[in-house]
mmCIF file of C-alpha atoms in Angstrom:
data_model
loop_
_atom_site.group_PDB
_atom_site.id
_atom_site.type_symbol
_atom_site.label_atom_id
_atom_site.label_comp_id
_atom_site.label_asym_id
_atom_site.label_seq_id
_atom_site.Cartn_x
_atom_site.Cartn_y
_atom_site.Cartn_z
ATOM 1 C CA UNK A 8 -122.405 226.178 -46.492
ATOM 2 C CA UNK A 9 -124.698 226.623 -43.507
ATOM 3 C CA UNK A 10 -124.909 223.945 -40.791
ATOM 4 C CA UNK A 11 -128.153 222.705 -42.262
ATOM 5 C CA UNK A 12 -126.596 222.429 -45.690
ATOM 6 C CA UNK A 13 -123.592 220.620 -44.209
ATOM 7 C CA UNK A 14 -125.907 218.137 -42.500
ATOM 8 C CA UNK A 15 -127.827 217.591 -45.715
ATOM 9 C CA UNK A 16 -124.613 216.994 -47.618
ATOM 10 C CA UNK A 17 -123.480 214.530 -44.975
ATOM 11 C CA UNK A 18 -126.778 212.708 -45.148
ATOM 12 C CA UNK A 19 -126.534 212.547 -48.923
ATOM 13 C CA UNK A 20 -123.008 211.201 -48.759
ATOM 14 C CA UNK A 21 -124.110 208.516 -46.304
ATOM 15 C CA UNK A 22 -126.956 207.502 -48.571
ATOM 16 C CA UNK A 23 -124.587 207.304 -51.536
ATOM 17 C CA UNK A 24 -122.209 205.092 -49.545
ATOM 18 C CA UNK A 25 -125.081 202.788 -48.561
ATOM 19 C CA UNK A 26 -126.205 202.565 -52.180
ATOM 20 C CA UNK A 27 -122.670 201.746 -53.320
ATOM 21 C CA UNK A 28 -122.313 199.043 -50.661
ATOM 22 C CA UNK A 29 -125.692 197.571 -51.645
ATOM 23 C CA UNK A 30 -124.612 197.538 -55.309
ATOM 24 C CA UNK A 31 -121.332 195.786 -54.439
ATOM 25 C CA UNK A 32 -123.142 193.191 -52.349
ATOM 26 C CA UNK A 33 -125.686 192.570 -55.086
ATOM 27 C CA UNK A 34 -122.883 192.123 -57.613
ATOM 28 C CA UNK A 35 -121.439 189.440 -55.318
ATOM 29 C CA UNK A 36 -124.834 187.742 -55.031
ATOM 30 C CA UNK A 37 -125.254 187.746 -58.819
ATOM 31 C CA UNK A 38 -122.127 185.595 -59.192
ATOM 32 C CA UNK A 39 -124.278 182.724 -57.906
ATOM 33 C CA UNK A 40 -126.755 183.031 -60.765
ATOM 34 C CA UNK A 41 -126.521 180.044 -63.066
ATOM 35 C CA UNK A 42 -124.844 177.839 -60.478
ATOM 36 C CA UNK A 43 -126.528 174.537 -59.560
ATOM 37 C CA UNK A 44 -128.857 174.389 -56.569
ATOM 38 C CA UNK A 45 -129.328 170.600 -56.867
ATOM 39 C CA UNK A 46 -127.743 168.085 -59.201
ATOM 40 C CA UNK A 47 -129.031 164.671 -60.242
ATOM 41 C CA UNK A 48 -131.746 164.707 -57.600
ATOM 42 C CA UNK A 49 -133.997 161.701 -57.368
ATOM 43 C CA UNK A 50 -137.542 161.501 -56.021
ATOM 44 C CA UNK A 51 -137.822 159.321 -52.945
ATOM 45 C CA UNK A 52 -140.816 157.464 -54.400
ATOM 46 C CA UNK A 53 -142.045 156.788 -57.918
ATOM 47 C CA UNK A 54 -145.295 158.460 -58.875
ATOM 48 C CA UNK A 55 -147.894 156.363 -57.064
ATOM 49 C CA UNK A 56 -151.646 156.113 -56.610
ATOM 50 C CA UNK A 57 -151.741 156.409 -52.787
ATOM 51 C CA UNK A 58 -150.028 159.822 -52.864
ATOM 52 C CA UNK A 59 -152.332 160.917 -55.685
ATOM 53 C CA UNK A 60 -155.361 159.828 -53.641
ATOM 54 C CA UNK A 61 -154.179 161.650 -50.511
ATOM 55 C CA UNK A 62 -153.527 164.810 -52.537
ATOM 56 C CA UNK A 63 -156.949 164.711 -54.187
ATOM 57 C CA UNK A 64 -158.694 164.133 -50.855
ATOM 58 C CA UNK A 65 -156.819 167.050 -49.257
ATOM 59 C CA UNK A 66 -157.595 169.354 -52.196
ATOM 60 C CA UNK A 67 -161.167 168.158 -52.684
ATOM 61 C CA UNK A 68 -160.384 167.344 -56.324
ATOM 62 C CA UNK A 69 -162.642 164.582 -57.664
ATOM 63 C CA UNK A 70 -161.510 164.751 -61.307
ATOM 64 C CA UNK A 71 -161.891 161.202 -62.716
ATOM 65 C CA UNK A 72 -158.589 161.616 -64.612
ATOM 66 C CA UNK A 73 -156.779 160.973 -61.324
ATOM 67 C CA UNK A 74 -158.350 157.554 -60.661
ATOM 68 C CA UNK A 75 -158.606 154.218 -62.416
ATOM 69 C CA UNK A 76 -156.164 152.162 -64.489
ATOM 70 C CA UNK A 77 -155.230 155.096 -66.765
ATOM 71 C CA UNK A 78 -154.848 157.602 -63.927
ATOM 72 C CA UNK A 79 -152.452 160.528 -64.160
ATOM 73 C CA UNK A 80 -151.155 162.653 -61.302
ATOM 74 C CA UNK A 81 -152.619 166.140 -60.830
ATOM 75 C CA UNK A 82 -150.180 168.507 -62.581
ATOM 76 C CA UNK A 83 -149.893 170.692 -59.479
ATOM 77 C CA UNK A 84 -148.323 167.740 -57.636
ATOM 78 C CA UNK A 85 -145.142 168.361 -59.662
ATOM 79 C CA UNK A 86 -143.107 169.584 -56.684
ATOM 80 C CA UNK A 87 -144.491 166.922 -54.341
ATOM 81 C CA UNK A 88 -142.574 164.161 -56.125
ATOM 82 C CA UNK A 89 -139.262 165.980 -55.547
ATOM 83 C CA UNK A 90 -139.649 166.826 -51.850
ATOM 84 C CA UNK A 91 -137.312 165.241 -49.318
ATOM 85 C CA UNK A 92 -139.669 164.964 -46.340
ATOM 86 C CA UNK A 93 -138.397 165.170 -42.772
ATOM 87 C CA UNK A 94 -135.152 163.384 -43.583
ATOM 88 C CA UNK A 95 -134.319 165.821 -46.388
ATOM 89 C CA UNK A 96 -132.248 165.327 -49.526
ATOM 90 C CA UNK A 97 -128.494 164.965 -49.964
ATOM 91 C CA UNK A 98 -128.424 166.428 -53.452
ATOM 92 C CA UNK A 99 -128.460 170.168 -52.681
ATOM 93 C CA UNK A 100 -125.391 171.948 -53.996
ATOM 94 C CA UNK A 101 -122.802 173.788 -51.928
ATOM 95 C CA UNK A 102 -123.467 176.917 -54.027
ATOM 96 C CA UNK A 103 -126.992 177.263 -52.706
ATOM 97 C CA UNK A 104 -125.830 176.834 -49.102
ATOM 98 C CA UNK A 105 -123.050 179.372 -49.676
ATOM 99 C CA UNK A 106 -125.540 181.884 -51.061
ATOM 100 C CA UNK A 107 -127.850 181.499 -48.055
ATOM 101 C CA UNK A 108 -124.873 181.767 -45.675
ATOM 102 C CA UNK A 109 -123.790 184.984 -47.388
ATOM 103 C CA UNK A 110 -127.246 186.458 -46.922
ATOM 104 C CA UNK A 111 -127.315 185.300 -43.291
ATOM 105 C CA UNK A 112 -124.009 187.079 -42.718
ATOM 106 C CA UNK A 113 -125.500 190.297 -44.107
ATOM 107 C CA UNK A 114 -128.294 190.117 -41.518
ATOM 108 C CA UNK A 115 -130.877 188.507 -43.802
ATOM 109 C CA UNK A 116 -131.504 185.682 -41.364
ATOM 110 C CA UNK A 117 -135.242 185.279 -41.930
ATOM 111 C CA UNK A 118 -136.817 183.533 -44.883
ATOM 112 C CA UNK A 119 -140.291 183.296 -46.367
ATOM 113 C CA UNK A 120 -141.468 181.532 -49.511
ATOM 114 C CA UNK A 121 -143.241 184.064 -51.714
ATOM 115 C CA UNK A 122 -144.487 182.318 -54.853
ATOM 116 C CA UNK A 123 -143.888 179.597 -57.439
ATOM 117 C CA UNK A 124 -144.524 179.135 -61.143
ATOM 118 C CA UNK A 125 -144.894 175.752 -62.820
ATOM 119 C CA UNK A 126 -144.915 174.568 -66.421
ATOM 120 C CA UNK A 127 -146.277 171.159 -67.455
ATOM 121 C CA UNK A 128 -144.853 169.357 -70.495
ATOM 122 C CA UNK A 129 -146.230 165.836 -70.049
ATOM 123 C CA UNK A 130 -148.513 164.115 -67.525
ATOM 124 C CA UNK A 131 -146.991 162.033 -64.732
ATOM 125 C CA UNK A 132 -148.316 158.498 -64.328
ATOM 126 C CA UNK A 133 -148.039 155.907 -61.550
ATOM 127 C CA UNK A 134 -144.711 154.119 -61.882
ATOM 128 C CA UNK A 135 -142.771 157.078 -63.343
ATOM 129 C CA UNK A 136 -139.339 157.548 -61.769
ATOM 130 C CA UNK A 137 -138.701 161.206 -60.953
ATOM 131 C CA UNK A 138 -135.320 162.922 -61.313
ATOM 132 C CA UNK A 139 -134.510 166.608 -61.294
ATOM 133 C CA UNK A 140 -131.842 169.305 -61.502
ATOM 134 C CA UNK A 141 -132.143 172.800 -60.073
ATOM 135 C CA UNK A 142 -130.271 176.023 -60.765
ATOM 136 C CA UNK A 143 -130.060 179.388 -59.006
ATOM 137 C CA UNK A 144 -131.795 181.470 -61.653
ATOM 138 C CA UNK A 145 -131.734 184.972 -60.167
ATOM 139 C CA UNK A 146 -130.997 187.051 -57.071
ATOM 140 C CA UNK A 147 -132.772 190.403 -56.908
ATOM 141 C CA UNK A 148 -131.301 193.747 -55.857
ATOM 142 C CA UNK A 149 -132.072 194.775 -52.296
ATOM 143 C CA UNK A 150 -135.815 195.162 -51.769
ATOM 144 C CA UNK A 151 -137.744 196.647 -48.862
ATOM 145 C CA UNK A 152 -141.010 194.941 -47.902
ATOM 146 C CA UNK A 153 -143.333 195.097 -44.913
ATOM 147 C CA UNK A 154 -141.511 192.085 -43.493
ATOM 148 C CA UNK A 155 -138.102 193.706 -43.836
ATOM 149 C CA UNK A 156 -135.296 194.388 -46.289
ATOM 150 C CA UNK A 157 -133.589 191.636 -48.244
ATOM 151 C CA UNK A 158 -133.219 189.800 -51.547
ATOM 152 C CA UNK A 159 -135.495 187.544 -53.574
ATOM 153 C CA UNK A 160 -133.802 184.294 -54.618
ATOM 154 C CA UNK A 161 -135.364 182.320 -57.484
ATOM 155 C CA UNK A 162 -134.461 178.737 -58.358
ATOM 156 C CA UNK A 163 -135.604 176.792 -61.397
ATOM 157 C CA UNK A 164 -136.067 173.041 -61.231
ATOM 158 C CA UNK A 165 -136.352 170.808 -64.272
ATOM 159 C CA UNK A 166 -138.366 167.694 -63.405
ATOM 160 C CA UNK A 167 -137.968 164.542 -65.499
ATOM 161 C CA UNK A 168 -140.038 161.367 -65.632
ATOM 162 C CA UNK A 169 -138.021 158.327 -66.699
ATOM 163 C CA UNK A 170 -135.489 160.741 -68.190
ATOM 164 C CA UNK A 171 -138.009 162.824 -70.177
ATOM 165 C CA UNK A 172 -138.563 166.469 -69.257
ATOM 166 C CA UNK A 173 -142.014 166.587 -67.634
ATOM 167 C CA UNK A 174 -142.207 170.053 -66.085
ATOM 168 C CA UNK A 175 -140.451 173.092 -64.687
ATOM 169 C CA UNK A 176 -140.790 174.613 -61.256
ATOM 170 C CA UNK A 177 -139.709 178.152 -60.389
ATOM 171 C CA UNK A 178 -139.565 178.714 -56.627
ATOM 172 C CA UNK A 179 -138.940 182.117 -55.049
ATOM 173 C CA UNK A 180 -137.998 182.993 -51.483
ATOM 174 C CA UNK A 181 -137.264 186.261 -49.720
ATOM 175 C CA UNK A 182 -134.214 186.239 -47.459
ATOM 176 C CA UNK A 183 -134.576 189.324 -45.316
ATOM 177 C CA UNK A 184 -133.590 191.212 -42.186
ATOM 178 C CA UNK A 185 -136.781 191.639 -40.130
ATOM 179 C CA UNK A 186 -138.076 195.186 -39.915
ATOM 180 C CA UNK A 187 -137.687 196.843 -36.538
ATOM 181 C CA UNK A 188 -140.931 196.931 -34.534
ATOM 182 C CA UNK A 189 -142.755 200.217 -34.721
ATOM 183 C CA UNK A 190 -142.519 202.466 -31.697
ATOM 184 C CA UNK A 191 -145.765 203.211 -29.884
ATOM 185 C CA UNK A 192 -147.362 200.262 -31.597
ATOM 186 C CA UNK A 193 -150.970 199.970 -30.417
ATOM 187 C CA UNK A 194 -151.780 197.033 -28.165
ATOM 188 C CA UNK A 195 -152.898 193.947 -30.015
ATOM 189 C CA UNK A 196 -156.664 193.545 -30.095
ATOM 190 C CA UNK A 197 -158.514 190.285 -30.360
ATOM 191 C CA UNK A 198 -160.120 189.938 -33.808
ATOM 192 C CA UNK A 199 -163.773 190.965 -33.822
ATOM 193 C CA UNK A 200 -166.377 188.240 -34.437
ATOM 194 C CA UNK A 201 -168.611 188.675 -37.461
ATOM 195 C CA UNK A 202 -172.105 189.563 -36.224
ATOM 196 C CA UNK A 203 -174.970 189.361 -38.711
ATOM 197 C CA UNK A 204 -178.725 188.886 -38.702
ATOM 198 C CA UNK A 205 -178.350 185.107 -38.442
ATOM 199 C CA UNK A 206 -176.291 185.160 -35.219
ATOM 200 C CA UNK A 207 -177.234 188.493 -33.640
ATOM 201 C CA UNK A 208 -179.342 186.682 -31.029
ATOM 202 C CA UNK A 209 -176.366 184.603 -29.923
ATOM 203 C CA UNK A 210 -174.257 187.694 -29.270
ATOM 204 C CA UNK A 211 -177.145 189.431 -27.542
ATOM 205 C CA UNK A 212 -177.205 186.424 -25.201
ATOM 206 C CA UNK A 213 -173.472 186.707 -24.572
ATOM 207 C CA UNK A 214 -173.961 190.347 -23.599
ATOM 208 C CA UNK A 215 -176.419 189.081 -20.944
ATOM 209 C CA UNK A 216 -174.017 186.305 -19.868
ATOM 210 C CA UNK A 217 -176.156 183.611 -21.443
ATOM 211 C CA UNK A 218 -175.030 180.922 -23.868
ATOM 212 C CA UNK A 219 -178.052 180.429 -26.117
ATOM 213 C CA UNK A 220 -178.550 177.372 -28.315
ATOM 214 C CA UNK A 221 -180.998 177.369 -31.192
ATOM 215 C CA UNK A 222 -183.868 174.857 -31.026
ATOM 216 C CA UNK A 223 -186.073 173.933 -33.964
ATOM 217 C CA UNK A 224 -189.698 174.376 -32.923
ATOM 218 C CA UNK A 225 -190.812 171.836 -35.528
ATOM 219 C CA UNK A 226 -188.631 168.856 -34.536
ATOM 220 C CA UNK A 227 -186.919 170.090 -31.324
ATOM 221 C CA UNK A 228 -183.412 169.520 -32.740
ATOM 222 C CA UNK A 229 -180.757 171.671 -31.087
ATOM 223 C CA UNK A 230 -178.172 173.265 -33.349
ATOM 224 C CA UNK A 231 -174.914 175.142 -32.938
ATOM 225 C CA UNK A 232 -173.513 177.276 -34.452
ATOM 226 C CA UNK A 233 -176.584 179.299 -35.257
ATOM 227 C CA UNK A 234 -178.149 178.718 -38.688
ATOM 228 C CA UNK A 235 -181.092 180.282 -40.541
ATOM 229 C CA UNK A 236 -182.889 176.915 -40.750
ATOM 230 C CA UNK A 237 -182.932 173.450 -39.212
ATOM 231 C CA UNK A 238 -180.401 171.056 -40.699
ATOM 232 C CA UNK A 239 -182.591 168.102 -39.658
ATOM 233 C CA UNK A 240 -186.011 169.030 -41.042
ATOM 234 C CA UNK A 241 -185.332 172.346 -42.899
ATOM 235 C CA UNK A 242 -187.870 174.271 -40.820
ATOM 236 C CA UNK A 243 -187.204 178.002 -40.526
ATOM 237 C CA UNK A 244 -188.960 178.275 -37.139
ATOM 238 C CA UNK A 245 -186.882 178.213 -33.969
ATOM 239 C CA UNK A 246 -186.486 179.412 -30.420
ATOM 240 C CA UNK A 247 -183.593 179.145 -27.964
ATOM 241 C CA UNK A 248 -182.604 177.284 -24.824
ATOM 242 C CA UNK A 249 -179.977 178.491 -22.399
ATOM 243 C CA UNK A 250 -177.008 176.160 -21.960
ATOM 244 C CA UNK A 251 -176.207 175.060 -18.425
ATOM 245 C CA UNK A 252 -172.531 175.854 -19.046
ATOM 246 C CA UNK A 253 -171.245 172.362 -18.260
ATOM 247 C CA UNK A 254 -169.213 170.556 -20.891
ATOM 248 C CA UNK A 255 -166.224 168.369 -21.674
ATOM 249 C CA UNK A 256 -163.289 168.721 -24.052
ATOM 250 C CA UNK A 257 -164.177 166.622 -27.108
ATOM 251 C CA UNK A 258 -160.995 167.530 -29.030
ATOM 252 C CA UNK A 259 -158.374 170.272 -28.935
ATOM 253 C CA UNK A 260 -155.301 171.779 -30.579
ATOM 254 C CA UNK A 261 -152.500 173.894 -29.138
ATOM 255 C CA UNK A 262 -151.696 176.969 -31.231
ATOM 256 C CA UNK A 263 -147.967 177.732 -31.267
ATOM 257 C CA UNK A 264 -147.565 179.896 -34.357
ATOM 258 C CA UNK A 265 -147.982 182.611 -35.297
ATOM 259 C CA UNK A 266 -147.691 184.254 -31.868
ATOM 260 C CA UNK A 267 -150.500 186.740 -31.267
ATOM 261 C CA UNK A 268 -150.432 188.498 -27.878
ATOM 262 C CA UNK A 269 -154.146 189.305 -27.791
ATOM 263 C CA UNK A 270 -154.995 185.645 -27.328
ATOM 264 C CA UNK A 271 -152.963 185.125 -24.158
ATOM 265 C CA UNK A 272 -152.486 188.440 -22.387
ATOM 266 C CA UNK A 273 -155.733 188.009 -20.417
ATOM 267 C CA UNK A 274 -154.477 184.726 -18.896
ATOM 268 C CA UNK A 275 -150.823 185.467 -18.260
ATOM 269 C CA UNK A 276 -149.340 188.767 -19.445
ATOM 270 C CA UNK A 277 -145.843 187.288 -19.221
ATOM 271 C CA UNK A 278 -146.820 184.628 -21.763
ATOM 272 C CA UNK A 279 -148.421 187.002 -24.253
ATOM 273 C CA UNK A 280 -148.114 185.518 -27.725
ATOM 274 C CA UNK A 281 -147.224 182.090 -26.372
ATOM 275 C CA UNK A 282 -149.049 178.789 -26.984
ATOM 276 C CA UNK A 283 -152.747 178.527 -26.083
ATOM 277 C CA UNK A 284 -155.345 175.788 -26.288
ATOM 278 C CA UNK A 285 -158.383 175.858 -28.574
ATOM 279 C CA UNK A 286 -160.938 173.141 -27.922
ATOM 280 C CA UNK A 287 -164.058 171.635 -29.407
ATOM 281 C CA UNK A 288 -166.257 171.535 -26.321
ATOM 282 C CA UNK A 289 -169.223 169.183 -26.102
ATOM 283 C CA UNK A 290 -171.933 170.878 -24.056
ATOM 284 C CA UNK A 291 -174.137 168.932 -21.677
ATOM 285 C CA UNK A 292 -177.011 169.603 -24.087
ATOM 286 C CA UNK A 293 -175.234 167.601 -26.828
ATOM 287 C CA UNK A 294 -174.074 170.312 -29.229
ATOM 288 C CA UNK A 295 -170.426 171.300 -29.681
ATOM 289 C CA UNK A 296 -168.681 174.641 -29.992
ATOM 290 C CA UNK A 297 -165.136 175.899 -30.468
ATOM 291 C CA UNK A 298 -163.660 178.082 -27.752
ATOM 292 C CA UNK A 299 -160.572 178.740 -25.663
ATOM 293 C CA UNK A 300 -159.760 176.736 -22.543
ATOM 294 C CA UNK A 301 -158.754 178.885 -19.591
ATOM 295 C CA UNK A 302 -157.725 178.156 -16.028
ATOM 296 C CA UNK A 303 -155.155 175.443 -16.865
ATOM 297 C CA UNK A 304 -151.820 175.535 -18.728
ATOM 298 C CA UNK A 305 -152.135 174.741 -22.412
ATOM 299 C CA UNK A 306 -150.156 171.506 -21.970
ATOM 300 C CA UNK A 307 -152.561 170.220 -19.295
ATOM 301 C CA UNK A 308 -155.655 170.242 -21.504
ATOM 302 C CA UNK A 309 -156.901 166.723 -22.179
ATOM 303 C CA UNK A 310 -159.771 165.074 -24.092
ATOM 304 C CA UNK A 311 -162.596 164.371 -21.648
ATOM 305 C CA UNK A 312 -161.592 167.181 -19.252
ATOM 306 C CA UNK A 313 -164.667 168.710 -17.573
ATOM 307 C CA UNK A 314 -165.022 172.430 -18.261
ATOM 308 C CA UNK A 315 -167.403 175.142 -17.145
ATOM 309 C CA UNK A 316 -168.624 178.155 -19.073
ATOM 310 C CA UNK A 317 -167.438 181.601 -18.091
ATOM 311 C CA UNK A 318 -167.480 184.954 -19.834
ATOM 312 C CA UNK A 319 -164.182 186.634 -20.550
ATOM 313 C CA UNK A 320 -163.897 190.401 -20.840
ATOM 314 C CA UNK A 321 -161.237 190.754 -23.565
ATOM 315 C CA UNK A 322 -161.344 194.534 -23.870
ATOM 316 C CA UNK A 323 -163.770 197.391 -23.411
ATOM 317 C CA UNK A 324 -165.764 196.354 -26.489
ATOM 318 C CA UNK A 325 -165.592 192.573 -26.508
ATOM 319 C CA UNK A 326 -166.720 189.790 -24.197
ATOM 320 C CA UNK A 327 -166.521 186.112 -25.178
ATOM 321 C CA UNK A 328 -167.779 182.769 -23.884
ATOM 322 C CA UNK A 329 -164.820 180.546 -22.897
ATOM 323 C CA UNK A 330 -164.485 177.385 -20.813
ATOM 324 C CA UNK A 331 -162.493 177.016 -17.622
ATOM 325 C CA UNK A 332 -160.853 173.695 -16.978
ATOM 326 C CA UNK A 333 -159.507 172.207 -13.786
ATOM 327 C CA UNK A 334 -156.376 170.061 -13.442
ATOM 328 C CA UNK A 335 -158.131 168.147 -10.695
#
């Protein structure tokens, strides 16, 4: 054979060896199928109206079936009654931990939940005592995804109410080895704002280093963000006033995850992707807007902190209004 042919043969042999090793490893993983993931688990609370109310408020579900003396729990709450909270559960089997440890040892150290499937056999009602058993149903062959290469692990949970089977819950995770970052990956760019005919004037003002607030010409109500009509009197007629730029932090959050370098590189390149503060700023004119706080570390931002408008050049195509705070 020529050198090229020899190299090709060597490459083919290496691929065959990798495939054989993957098959052997998958055969080992499949020995866990059918083994218990949790045995004789017990819900920490009976089905109860306060949890149902909180769930419905969070989901915006006003179905009358979930209120009143004959209330039932929303079917999609099935898993909620089995969750262990921050303190966890002591009923998980050693088999499930062994399976995850085996995958960790093979480099599949990352995990992401991918999907779930539920079946409902009877409604759950306040006062029902929840018990459950779970089994490792399947472990997939090695799969390559955008996140990385690994194995899908599916568990099936049988949920009982006062001893009667009430539903099933299939839960699937991907245990994977993260994909290597691409070489010559383009620099992260801040997401582009959506500019349309309703807010074009605002962005035109930003281009001129002006923060423009809409004002209804019928009732003089100021409004932000920009809207096609007045939310006080419904008039479609408006003009603008320029904000002075003074404001205070009305509320704020600190974003820790996911890390996204484009949001921090302008402040401190060494901290690109690290935490940053997003605030609801109350302008001196009385309206509020969401923006970044610059000039102070994210952990020094406080409610009531005075801030001053400035315009941040993010890249060659994008400039944004932000607010600079002062620790003093």
